[in-house]
Tab-separated table of C-alpha atoms in Angstrom:
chain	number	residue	atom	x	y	z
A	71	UNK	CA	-42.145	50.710	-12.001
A	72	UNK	CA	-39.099	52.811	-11.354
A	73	UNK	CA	-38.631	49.895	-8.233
A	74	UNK	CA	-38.464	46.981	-10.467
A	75	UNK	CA	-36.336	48.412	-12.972
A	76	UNK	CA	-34.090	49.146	-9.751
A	77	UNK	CA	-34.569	45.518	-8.974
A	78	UNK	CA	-33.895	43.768	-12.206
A	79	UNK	CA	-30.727	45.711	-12.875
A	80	UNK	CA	-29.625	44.449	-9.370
A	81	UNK	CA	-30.182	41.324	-10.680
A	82	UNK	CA	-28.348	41.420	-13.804
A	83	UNK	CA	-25.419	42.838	-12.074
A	84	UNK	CA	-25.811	39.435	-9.513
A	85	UNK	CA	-25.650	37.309	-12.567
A	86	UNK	CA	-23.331	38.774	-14.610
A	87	UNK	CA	-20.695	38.720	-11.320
A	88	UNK	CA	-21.503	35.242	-10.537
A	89	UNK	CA	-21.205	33.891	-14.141
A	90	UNK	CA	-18.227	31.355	-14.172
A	91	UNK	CA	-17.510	32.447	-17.547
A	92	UNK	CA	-16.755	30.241	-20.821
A	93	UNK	CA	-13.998	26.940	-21.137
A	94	UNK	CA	-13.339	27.243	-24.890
A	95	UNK	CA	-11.367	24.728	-26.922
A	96	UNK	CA	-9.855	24.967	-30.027
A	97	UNK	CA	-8.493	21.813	-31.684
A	98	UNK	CA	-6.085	20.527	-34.713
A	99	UNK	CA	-5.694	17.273	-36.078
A	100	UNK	CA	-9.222	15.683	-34.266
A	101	UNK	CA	-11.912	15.148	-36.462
A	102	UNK	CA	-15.344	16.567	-36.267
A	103	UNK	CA	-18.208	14.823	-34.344
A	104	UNK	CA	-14.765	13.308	-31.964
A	105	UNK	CA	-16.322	13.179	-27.887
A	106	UNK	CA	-14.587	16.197	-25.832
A	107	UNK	CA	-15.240	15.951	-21.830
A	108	UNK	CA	-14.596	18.402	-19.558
A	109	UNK	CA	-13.230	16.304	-16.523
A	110	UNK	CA	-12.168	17.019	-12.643
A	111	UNK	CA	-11.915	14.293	-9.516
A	112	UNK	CA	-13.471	14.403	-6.779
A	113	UNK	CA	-12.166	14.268	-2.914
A	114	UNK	CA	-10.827	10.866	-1.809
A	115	UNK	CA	-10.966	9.316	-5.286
A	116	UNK	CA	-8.193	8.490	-8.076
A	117	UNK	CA	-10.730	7.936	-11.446
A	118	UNK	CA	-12.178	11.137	-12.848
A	119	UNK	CA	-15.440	12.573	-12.791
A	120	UNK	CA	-16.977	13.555	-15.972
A	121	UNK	CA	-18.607	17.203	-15.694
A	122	UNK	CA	-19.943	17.675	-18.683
A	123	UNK	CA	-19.799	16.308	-22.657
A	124	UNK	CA	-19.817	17.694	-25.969
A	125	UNK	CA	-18.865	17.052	-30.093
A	126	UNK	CA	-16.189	18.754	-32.277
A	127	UNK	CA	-17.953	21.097	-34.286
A	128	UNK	CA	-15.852	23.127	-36.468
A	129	UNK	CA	-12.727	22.190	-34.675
A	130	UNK	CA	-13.927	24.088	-31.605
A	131	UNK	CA	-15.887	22.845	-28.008
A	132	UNK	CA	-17.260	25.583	-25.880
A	133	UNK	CA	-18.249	24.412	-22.366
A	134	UNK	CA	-20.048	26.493	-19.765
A	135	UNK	CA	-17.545	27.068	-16.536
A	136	UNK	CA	-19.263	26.272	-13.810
A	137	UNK	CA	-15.952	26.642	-11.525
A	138	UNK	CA	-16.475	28.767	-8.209
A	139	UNK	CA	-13.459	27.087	-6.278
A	140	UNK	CA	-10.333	26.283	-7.301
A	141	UNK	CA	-9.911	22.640	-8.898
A	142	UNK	CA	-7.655	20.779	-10.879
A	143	UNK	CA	-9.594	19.767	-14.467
A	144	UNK	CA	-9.017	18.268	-17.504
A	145	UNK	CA	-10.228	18.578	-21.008
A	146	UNK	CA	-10.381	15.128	-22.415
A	147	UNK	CA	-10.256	13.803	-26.346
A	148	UNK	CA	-11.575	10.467	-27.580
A	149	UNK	CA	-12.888	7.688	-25.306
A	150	UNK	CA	-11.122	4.549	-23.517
A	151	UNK	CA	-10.958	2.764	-26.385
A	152	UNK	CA	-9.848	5.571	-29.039
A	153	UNK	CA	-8.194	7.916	-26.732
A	154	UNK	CA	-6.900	10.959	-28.424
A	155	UNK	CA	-5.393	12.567	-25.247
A	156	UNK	CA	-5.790	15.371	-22.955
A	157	UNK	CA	-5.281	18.976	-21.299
A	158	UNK	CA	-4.786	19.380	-17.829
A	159	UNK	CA	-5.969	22.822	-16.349
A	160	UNK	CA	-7.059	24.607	-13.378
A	161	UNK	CA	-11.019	25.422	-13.220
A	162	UNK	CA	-11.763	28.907	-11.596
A	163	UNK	CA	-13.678	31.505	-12.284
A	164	UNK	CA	-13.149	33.151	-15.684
A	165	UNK	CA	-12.896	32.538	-19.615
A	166	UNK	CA	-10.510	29.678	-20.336
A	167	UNK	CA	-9.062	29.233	-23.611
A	168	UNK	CA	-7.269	25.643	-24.285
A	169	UNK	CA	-5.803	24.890	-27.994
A	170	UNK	CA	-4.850	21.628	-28.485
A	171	UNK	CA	-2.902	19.935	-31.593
A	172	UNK	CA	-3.376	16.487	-30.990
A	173	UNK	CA	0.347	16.138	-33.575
A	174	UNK	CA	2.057	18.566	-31.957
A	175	UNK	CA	1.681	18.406	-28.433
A	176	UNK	CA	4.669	21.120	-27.728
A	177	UNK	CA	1.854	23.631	-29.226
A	178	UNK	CA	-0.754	23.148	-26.665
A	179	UNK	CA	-2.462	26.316	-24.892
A	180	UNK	CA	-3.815	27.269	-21.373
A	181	UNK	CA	-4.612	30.677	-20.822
A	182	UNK	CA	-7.491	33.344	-19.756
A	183	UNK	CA	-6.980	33.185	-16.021
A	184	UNK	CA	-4.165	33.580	-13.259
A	185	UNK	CA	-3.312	29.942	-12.238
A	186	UNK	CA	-3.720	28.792	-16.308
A	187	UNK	CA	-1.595	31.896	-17.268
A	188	UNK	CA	0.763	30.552	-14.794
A	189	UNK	CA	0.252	26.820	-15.717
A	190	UNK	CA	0.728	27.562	-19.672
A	191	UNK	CA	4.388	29.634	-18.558
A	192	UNK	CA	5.266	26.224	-16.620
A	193	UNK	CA	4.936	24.020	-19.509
A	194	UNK	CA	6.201	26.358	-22.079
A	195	UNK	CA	9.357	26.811	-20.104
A	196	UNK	CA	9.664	22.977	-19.818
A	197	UNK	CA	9.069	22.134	-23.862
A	198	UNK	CA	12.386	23.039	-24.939
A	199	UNK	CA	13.736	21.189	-22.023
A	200	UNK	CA	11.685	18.038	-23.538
A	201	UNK	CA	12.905	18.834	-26.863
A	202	UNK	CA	16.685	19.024	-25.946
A	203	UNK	CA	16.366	15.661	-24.092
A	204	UNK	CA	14.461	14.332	-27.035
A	205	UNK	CA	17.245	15.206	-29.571
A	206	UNK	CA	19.664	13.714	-27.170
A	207	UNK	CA	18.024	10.405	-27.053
A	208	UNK	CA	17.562	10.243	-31.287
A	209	UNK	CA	22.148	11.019	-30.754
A	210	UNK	CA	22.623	9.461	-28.246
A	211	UNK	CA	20.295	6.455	-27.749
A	212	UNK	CA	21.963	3.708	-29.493
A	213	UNK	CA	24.678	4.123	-27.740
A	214	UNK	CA	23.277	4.427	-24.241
A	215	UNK	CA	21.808	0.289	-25.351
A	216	UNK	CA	24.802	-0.560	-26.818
A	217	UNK	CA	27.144	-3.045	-24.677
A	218	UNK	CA	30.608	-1.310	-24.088
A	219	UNK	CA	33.905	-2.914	-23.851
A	220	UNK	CA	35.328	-2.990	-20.440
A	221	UNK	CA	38.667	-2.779	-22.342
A	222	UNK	CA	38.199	0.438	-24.119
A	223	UNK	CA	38.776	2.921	-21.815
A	224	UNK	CA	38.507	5.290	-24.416
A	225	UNK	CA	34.901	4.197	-24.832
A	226	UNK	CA	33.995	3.446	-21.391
A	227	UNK	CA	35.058	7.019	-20.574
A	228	UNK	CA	33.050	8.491	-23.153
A	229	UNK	CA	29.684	6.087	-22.342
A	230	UNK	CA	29.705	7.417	-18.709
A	231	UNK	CA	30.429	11.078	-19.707
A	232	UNK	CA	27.030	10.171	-22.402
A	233	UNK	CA	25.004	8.624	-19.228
A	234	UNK	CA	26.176	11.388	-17.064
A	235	UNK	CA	25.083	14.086	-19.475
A	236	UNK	CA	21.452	12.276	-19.142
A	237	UNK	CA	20.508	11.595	-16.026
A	238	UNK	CA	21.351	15.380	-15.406
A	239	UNK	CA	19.187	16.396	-18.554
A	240	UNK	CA	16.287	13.935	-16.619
A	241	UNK	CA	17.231	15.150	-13.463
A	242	UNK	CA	16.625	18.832	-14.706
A	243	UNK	CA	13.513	18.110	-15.818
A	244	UNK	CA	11.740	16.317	-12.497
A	245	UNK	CA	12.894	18.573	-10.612
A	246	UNK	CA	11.317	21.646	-12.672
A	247	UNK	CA	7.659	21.824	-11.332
A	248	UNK	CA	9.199	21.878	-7.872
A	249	UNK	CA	11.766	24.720	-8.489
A	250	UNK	CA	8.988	26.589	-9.983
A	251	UNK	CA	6.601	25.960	-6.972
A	252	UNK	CA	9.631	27.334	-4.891
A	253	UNK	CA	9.562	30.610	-7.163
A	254	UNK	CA	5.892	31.233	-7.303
A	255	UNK	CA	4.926	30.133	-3.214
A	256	UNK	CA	1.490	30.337	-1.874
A	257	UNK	CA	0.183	30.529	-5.208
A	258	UNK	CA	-2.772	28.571	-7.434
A	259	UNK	CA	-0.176	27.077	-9.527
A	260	UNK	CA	2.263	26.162	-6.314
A	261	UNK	CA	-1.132	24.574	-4.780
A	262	UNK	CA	-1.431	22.841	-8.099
A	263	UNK	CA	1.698	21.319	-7.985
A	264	UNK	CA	2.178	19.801	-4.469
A	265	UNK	CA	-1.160	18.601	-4.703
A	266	UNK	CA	-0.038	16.297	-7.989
A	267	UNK	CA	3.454	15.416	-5.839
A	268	UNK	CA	1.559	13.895	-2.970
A	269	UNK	CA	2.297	11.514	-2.445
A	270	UNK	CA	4.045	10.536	-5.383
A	271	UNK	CA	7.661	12.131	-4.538
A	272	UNK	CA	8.950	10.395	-1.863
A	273	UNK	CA	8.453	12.445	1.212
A	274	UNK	CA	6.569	11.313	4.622
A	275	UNK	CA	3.190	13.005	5.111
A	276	UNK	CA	4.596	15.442	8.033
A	277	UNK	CA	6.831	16.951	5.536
A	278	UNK	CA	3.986	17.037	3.079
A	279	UNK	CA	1.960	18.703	5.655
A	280	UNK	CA	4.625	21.352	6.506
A	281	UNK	CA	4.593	22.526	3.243
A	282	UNK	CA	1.401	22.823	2.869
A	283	UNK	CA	0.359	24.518	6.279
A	284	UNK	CA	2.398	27.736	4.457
A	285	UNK	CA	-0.038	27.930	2.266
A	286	UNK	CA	-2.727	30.813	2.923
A	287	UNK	CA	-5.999	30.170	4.636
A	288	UNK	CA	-7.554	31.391	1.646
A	289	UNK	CA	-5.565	29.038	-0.583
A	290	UNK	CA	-5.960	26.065	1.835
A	291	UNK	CA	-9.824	26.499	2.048
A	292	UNK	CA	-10.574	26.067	-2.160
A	293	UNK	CA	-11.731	22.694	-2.937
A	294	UNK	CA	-8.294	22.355	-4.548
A	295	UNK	CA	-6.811	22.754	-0.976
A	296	UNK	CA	-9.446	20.106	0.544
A	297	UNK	CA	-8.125	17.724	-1.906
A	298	UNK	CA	-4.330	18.087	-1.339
A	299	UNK	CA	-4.994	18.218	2.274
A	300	UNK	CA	-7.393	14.798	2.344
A	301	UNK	CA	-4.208	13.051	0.106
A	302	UNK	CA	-1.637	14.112	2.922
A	303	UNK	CA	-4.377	12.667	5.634
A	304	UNK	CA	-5.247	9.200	3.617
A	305	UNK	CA	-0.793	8.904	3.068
A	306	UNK	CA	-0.681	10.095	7.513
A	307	UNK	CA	-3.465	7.072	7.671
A	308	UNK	CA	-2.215	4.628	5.333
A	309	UNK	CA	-1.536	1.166	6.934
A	310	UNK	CA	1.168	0.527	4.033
A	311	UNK	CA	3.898	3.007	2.824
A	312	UNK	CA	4.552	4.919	-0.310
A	313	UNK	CA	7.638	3.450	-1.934
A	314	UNK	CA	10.419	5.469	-0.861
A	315	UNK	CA	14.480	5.138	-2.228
A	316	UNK	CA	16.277	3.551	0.383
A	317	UNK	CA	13.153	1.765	2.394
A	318	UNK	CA	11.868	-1.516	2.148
A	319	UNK	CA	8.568	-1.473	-0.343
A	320	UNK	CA	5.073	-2.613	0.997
A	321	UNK	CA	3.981	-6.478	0.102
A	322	UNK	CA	1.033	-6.703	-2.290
A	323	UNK	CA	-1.085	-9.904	-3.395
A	324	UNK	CA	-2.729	-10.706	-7.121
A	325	UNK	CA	-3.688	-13.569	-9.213
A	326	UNK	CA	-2.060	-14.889	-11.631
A	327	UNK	CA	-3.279	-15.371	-15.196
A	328	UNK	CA	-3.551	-19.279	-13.795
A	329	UNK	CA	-5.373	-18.425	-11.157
A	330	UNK	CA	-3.101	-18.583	-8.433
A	331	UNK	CA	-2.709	-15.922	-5.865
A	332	UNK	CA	0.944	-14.824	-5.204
A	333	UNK	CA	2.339	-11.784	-2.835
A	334	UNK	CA	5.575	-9.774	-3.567
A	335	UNK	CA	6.914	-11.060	-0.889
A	336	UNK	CA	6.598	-14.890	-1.872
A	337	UNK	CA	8.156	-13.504	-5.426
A	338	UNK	CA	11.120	-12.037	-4.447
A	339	UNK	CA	12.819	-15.264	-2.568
A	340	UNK	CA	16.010	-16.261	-4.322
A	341	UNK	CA	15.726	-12.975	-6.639
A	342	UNK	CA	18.620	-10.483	-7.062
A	343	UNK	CA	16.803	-7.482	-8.913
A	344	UNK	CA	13.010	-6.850	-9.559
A	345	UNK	CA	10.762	-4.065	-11.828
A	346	UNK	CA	7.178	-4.257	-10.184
A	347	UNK	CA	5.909	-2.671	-13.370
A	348	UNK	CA	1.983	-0.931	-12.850
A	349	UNK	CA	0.297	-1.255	-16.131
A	350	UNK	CA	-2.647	-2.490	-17.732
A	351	UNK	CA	-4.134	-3.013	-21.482
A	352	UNK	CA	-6.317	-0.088	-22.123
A	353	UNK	CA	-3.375	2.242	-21.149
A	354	UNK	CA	-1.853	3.570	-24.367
A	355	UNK	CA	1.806	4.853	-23.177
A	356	UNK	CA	1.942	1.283	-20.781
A	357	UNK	CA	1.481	-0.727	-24.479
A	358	UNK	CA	4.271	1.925	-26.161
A	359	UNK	CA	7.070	0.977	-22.937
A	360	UNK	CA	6.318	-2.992	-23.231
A	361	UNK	CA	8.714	-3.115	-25.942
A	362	UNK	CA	11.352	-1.726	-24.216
A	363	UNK	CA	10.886	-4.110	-20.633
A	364	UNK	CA	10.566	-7.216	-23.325
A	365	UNK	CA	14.458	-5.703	-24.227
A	366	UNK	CA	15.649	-5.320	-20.783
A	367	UNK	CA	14.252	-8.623	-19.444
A	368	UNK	CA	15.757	-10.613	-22.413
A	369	UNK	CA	19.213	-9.063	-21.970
A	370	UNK	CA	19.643	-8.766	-18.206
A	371	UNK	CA	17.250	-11.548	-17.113
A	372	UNK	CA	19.840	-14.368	-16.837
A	373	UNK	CA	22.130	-11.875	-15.208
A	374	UNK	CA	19.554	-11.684	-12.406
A	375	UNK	CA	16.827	-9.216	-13.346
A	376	UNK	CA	13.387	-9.704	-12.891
A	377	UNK	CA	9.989	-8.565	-13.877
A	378	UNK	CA	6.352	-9.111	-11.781
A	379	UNK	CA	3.402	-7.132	-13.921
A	380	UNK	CA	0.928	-5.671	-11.676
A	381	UNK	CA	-2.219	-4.578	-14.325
A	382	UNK	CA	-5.302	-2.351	-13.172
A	383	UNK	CA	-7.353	-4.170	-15.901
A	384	UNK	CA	-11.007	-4.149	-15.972
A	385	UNK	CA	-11.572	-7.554	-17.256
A	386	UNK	CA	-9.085	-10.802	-17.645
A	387	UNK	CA	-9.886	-11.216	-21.261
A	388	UNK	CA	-8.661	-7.733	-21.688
A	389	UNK	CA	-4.775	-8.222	-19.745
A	390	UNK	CA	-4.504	-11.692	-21.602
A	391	UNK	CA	-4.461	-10.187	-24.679
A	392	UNK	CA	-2.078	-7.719	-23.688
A	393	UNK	CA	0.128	-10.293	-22.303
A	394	UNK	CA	-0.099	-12.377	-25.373
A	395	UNK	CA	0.194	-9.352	-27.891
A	396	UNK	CA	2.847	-7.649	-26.098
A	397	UNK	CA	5.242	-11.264	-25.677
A	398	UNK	CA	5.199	-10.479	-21.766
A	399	UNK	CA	6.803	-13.694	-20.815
A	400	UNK	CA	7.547	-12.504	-16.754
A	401	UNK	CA	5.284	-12.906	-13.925
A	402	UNK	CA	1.995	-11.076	-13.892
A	403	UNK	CA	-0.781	-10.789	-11.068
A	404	UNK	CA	-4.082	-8.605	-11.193
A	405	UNK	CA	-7.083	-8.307	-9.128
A	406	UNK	CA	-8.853	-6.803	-12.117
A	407	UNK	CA	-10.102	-3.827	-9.902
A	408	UNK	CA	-9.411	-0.956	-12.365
A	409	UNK	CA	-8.602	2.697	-10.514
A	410	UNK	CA	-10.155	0.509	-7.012
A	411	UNK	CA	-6.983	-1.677	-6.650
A	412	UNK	CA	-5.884	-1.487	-3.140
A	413	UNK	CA	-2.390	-0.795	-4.652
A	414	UNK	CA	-3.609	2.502	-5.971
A	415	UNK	CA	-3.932	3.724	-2.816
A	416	UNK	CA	-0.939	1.900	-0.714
A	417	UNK	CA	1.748	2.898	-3.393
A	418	UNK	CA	-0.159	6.118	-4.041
A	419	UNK	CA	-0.343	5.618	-8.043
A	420	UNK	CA	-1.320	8.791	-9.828
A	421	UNK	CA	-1.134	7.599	-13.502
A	422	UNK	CA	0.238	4.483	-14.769
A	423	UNK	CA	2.757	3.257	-16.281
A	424	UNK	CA	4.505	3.123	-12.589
A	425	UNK	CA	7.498	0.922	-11.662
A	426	UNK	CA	9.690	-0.079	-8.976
A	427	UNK	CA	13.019	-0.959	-9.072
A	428	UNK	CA	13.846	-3.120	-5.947
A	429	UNK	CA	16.298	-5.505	-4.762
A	430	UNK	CA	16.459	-8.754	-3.478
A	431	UNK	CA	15.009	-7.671	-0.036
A	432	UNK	CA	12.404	-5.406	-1.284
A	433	UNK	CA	14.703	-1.967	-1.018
A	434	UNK	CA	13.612	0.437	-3.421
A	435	UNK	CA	16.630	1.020	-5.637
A	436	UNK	CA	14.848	3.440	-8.406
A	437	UNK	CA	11.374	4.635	-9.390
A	438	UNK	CA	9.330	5.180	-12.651
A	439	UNK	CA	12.897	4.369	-15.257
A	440	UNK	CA	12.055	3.543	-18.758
A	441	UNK	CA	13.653	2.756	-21.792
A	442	UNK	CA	17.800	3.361	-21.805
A	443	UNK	CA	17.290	4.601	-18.158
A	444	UNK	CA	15.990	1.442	-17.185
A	445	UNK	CA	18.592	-0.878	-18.499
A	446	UNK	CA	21.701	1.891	-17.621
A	447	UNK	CA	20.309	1.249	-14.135
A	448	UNK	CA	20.351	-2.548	-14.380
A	449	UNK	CA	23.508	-3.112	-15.720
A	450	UNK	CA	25.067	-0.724	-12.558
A	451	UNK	CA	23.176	-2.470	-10.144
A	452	UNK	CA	24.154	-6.175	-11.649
A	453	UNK	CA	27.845	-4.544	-11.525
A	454	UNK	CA	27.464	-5.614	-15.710
C-alpha cells in the first residue's frame, strides 16, 4: 500500500511538472459567443495552423497550453470574413495572460512568462512612439499632400523640415524591434524577432545566418529556432531574390482580370516609376490603403507613376469586386493561389499589404510606403 501511495505521488509530481499551464484571454469590446483561435505555423509554411477553438463566454477564453518548445502563436478574433483582429505571442511553458480591447489596441496585454514579459515591454515601449507619430500625421498630414510652391521658399523650407521630421519619426520606429534585439541578445524575444525579419529586411541569407549562429544551442534547438533557421535555408535556396534597395527586383507572371497572362518584366517597358502593390480582397488593412494608391495614381500617374496589383485572392469573383468597389483602375494580375502564390515565397511576403517601389529597370527604389509616405516619395523621385 505504502508502495503505491509512493508511486502515485511520483506521478502527480510528473504531471503537475509537465503541465503546460493555462493561455487565458480576457477581452473588451467583442461580443459573447464571437470564435477565439489559438493559432501558430508550422515549419516551411506562411498560412497558420489552427491549434485549438473556443467561444467568448463572459468576455473571457481559457485555452489549455500545450506549448513544450518555444513557438511563435497567435490568439485570433472573428473569422475571414468578420475579422476582429489578433494577439501575437510566444507559446512556452507557463500561464499566459493576453487582454485584448478590440477599440483600443494601445491597451493590449502579454504577460505570465519570460519571452511574453519581454514581448509586452517591447510593444509598450513602442505605443507612445505610435501615438506621437499618429498625432503628427492628424498636424501634419494635410500638409505633407498638399502641393507646395516652388516659389515660396519660405514654405518649401518649412515642407522639407515637416517631411524630415517624419521619415525620422518612421525611421525610429522600424528600426525599434531591432535595437531592442541588440539590447536583449540570445534571448526568446531576440529569437522572436529575427525570426519575423527574415527575410523581410533586406539582408542576404549569410548575414541572416551569422546572426543567428550567435544564438545558443539551446535557443537554436526550440522549434522556434527550427523555424527561423528553415526561413534562412529556403531564402540561401531560393532561385529568385528578396527585393532588396538598390538591386534589380525578381520578374513575376499573373493573369489579368481578362484573362491574359502578363510578367513584370513585359509591364515595366516604356515605364518611369512602378508600386507592385501585394494585396487582395479579404485583407482588411489592404481595402483601408486603396484609397490612398487611388490618390497617388490619379495625381502622379500622368507624371509617370505607375501601379500593377498583385492579389493573393482565393477566388476571381472575390478580387473583381474589390477592383470594382475600390475604383482600382491600374493593372492587376493574380493567380488566385491564396498564402500558395509562388510570390509568397520569392519576395518572402510575411503579411500583406506589401509594395514595391521600383523604377523603370526594375531597381527597388523603396519598400512597404503608404499614404503621405508614398506620394512624398513619388514626387522626389519624379523630381515634382
Amino acid at each position: 500500500m505504502k508502495r503505491i501511495s509512493v508511486l502515485l505521488a511520483s506521478a502527480l509530481i510528473f504531471v503537475a511538472c509537465n503541465k503546460a499551464g493555462n493561455i487565458s484571454v480576457e477581452v473588451a469590446n467583442i461580443p459573447d459567443g464571437s470564435n477565439v483561435e489559438l493559432q501558430t505555423i508550422e515549419i516551411g509554411a506562411v498560412a497558420p495552423t489552427t491549434i485549438s477553438k473556443a467561444e467568448v463566454k463572459e468576455g473571457k477564453v481559457v485555452f489549455e497550453n500545450t506549448f513544450n518548445d518555444l513557438d511563435e502563436a497567435y490568439i485570433v478574433f472573428g473569422s475571414e470574413e468578420e475579422p476582429l483582429g489578433a494577439v501575437p505571442f510566444v507559446g512556452e511553458k507557463g500561464d499566459i495572460k493576453i487582454f485584448y480591447d478590440k477599440e483600443e489596441l494601445t491597451k493590449i496585454k502579454v504577460e505570465g512568462t519570460e519571452a511574453n514579459n519581454k514581448l509586452q515591454e517591447l510593444q509598450s515601449n513602442m505605443i507612445p512612439k505610435i501615438d506621437e507619430l499618429k498625432a503628427f500625421l492628424n498636424d501634419n498630414g494635410l500638409a505633407l499632400m498638399m502641393p507646395v510652391d516652388e516659389n515660396d521658399q519660405e514654405a518649401v523650407k518649412n515642407r522639407a523640415a515637416v517631411e524630415q521630421k517624419y521619415e525620422a519619426m518612421v525611421q525610429e520606429l522600424e528600426n525599434y524591434p531591432a535595437n531592442f534585439k541588440e539590447k536583449n541578445k540570445n534571448t526568446a524575444i531576440a529569437l522572436l524577432i529575427l525570426s519575423k525579419e527574415v527575410p523581410t529586411k533586406g539582408k542576404t541569407a549569410k548575414e541572416y545566418q551569422e546572426e543567428f549562429d550567435a544564438f545558443s544551442i539551446d535557443l537554436k534547438s526550440t522549434l522556434l529556432g527550427k523555424k527561423t533557421q528553415a526561413a534562412i535555408k529556403t531564402l540561401t535556396e531560393s532561385k529568385t531574390a528578396v527585393p532588396v534597395i538598390g538591386e534589380k527586383i525578381g520578374d513575376f507572371k499573373g493573369t489579368t482580370p481578362a484573362g491574359e497572362e502578363l510578367s513584370l518584366y513585359d509591364y515595366m517597358q516604356g515605364k518611369k516609376l512602378i508600386l507592385i502593390d501585394v494585396w487582395a480582397a479579404w485583407c482588411g488593412p489592404c481595402r483601408k490603403e486603396n484609397p490612398n494608391l487611388v490618390k497617388a495614381y490619379k495625381l502622379y500617374h500622368d507624371k509617370g507613376f505607375d501601379i500593377i496589383g498583385y492579389s493573393l485572392d482565393r477566388t476571381k469573383e472575390e478580387w473583381e469586386e474589390a477592383i470594382a468597389k475600390d475604383g482600382l483602375t491600374w493593372t492587376q494580375v493574380s493567380n488566385i493561389a491564396y498564402w500558395n502564390d509562388p510570390i509568397v515565397s520569392a519576395y518572402g511576403i510575411q503579411g500583406i499589404p506589401a509594395s514595391y517601389l521600383i523604377d523603370g529597370n526594375g531597381v527597388v527604389i523603396a519598400t512597404n510606403l503608404r499614404g503621405a509616405a508614398l506620394e512624398q516619395k513619388v514626387k522626389e523621385v519624379l523630381g515634382l
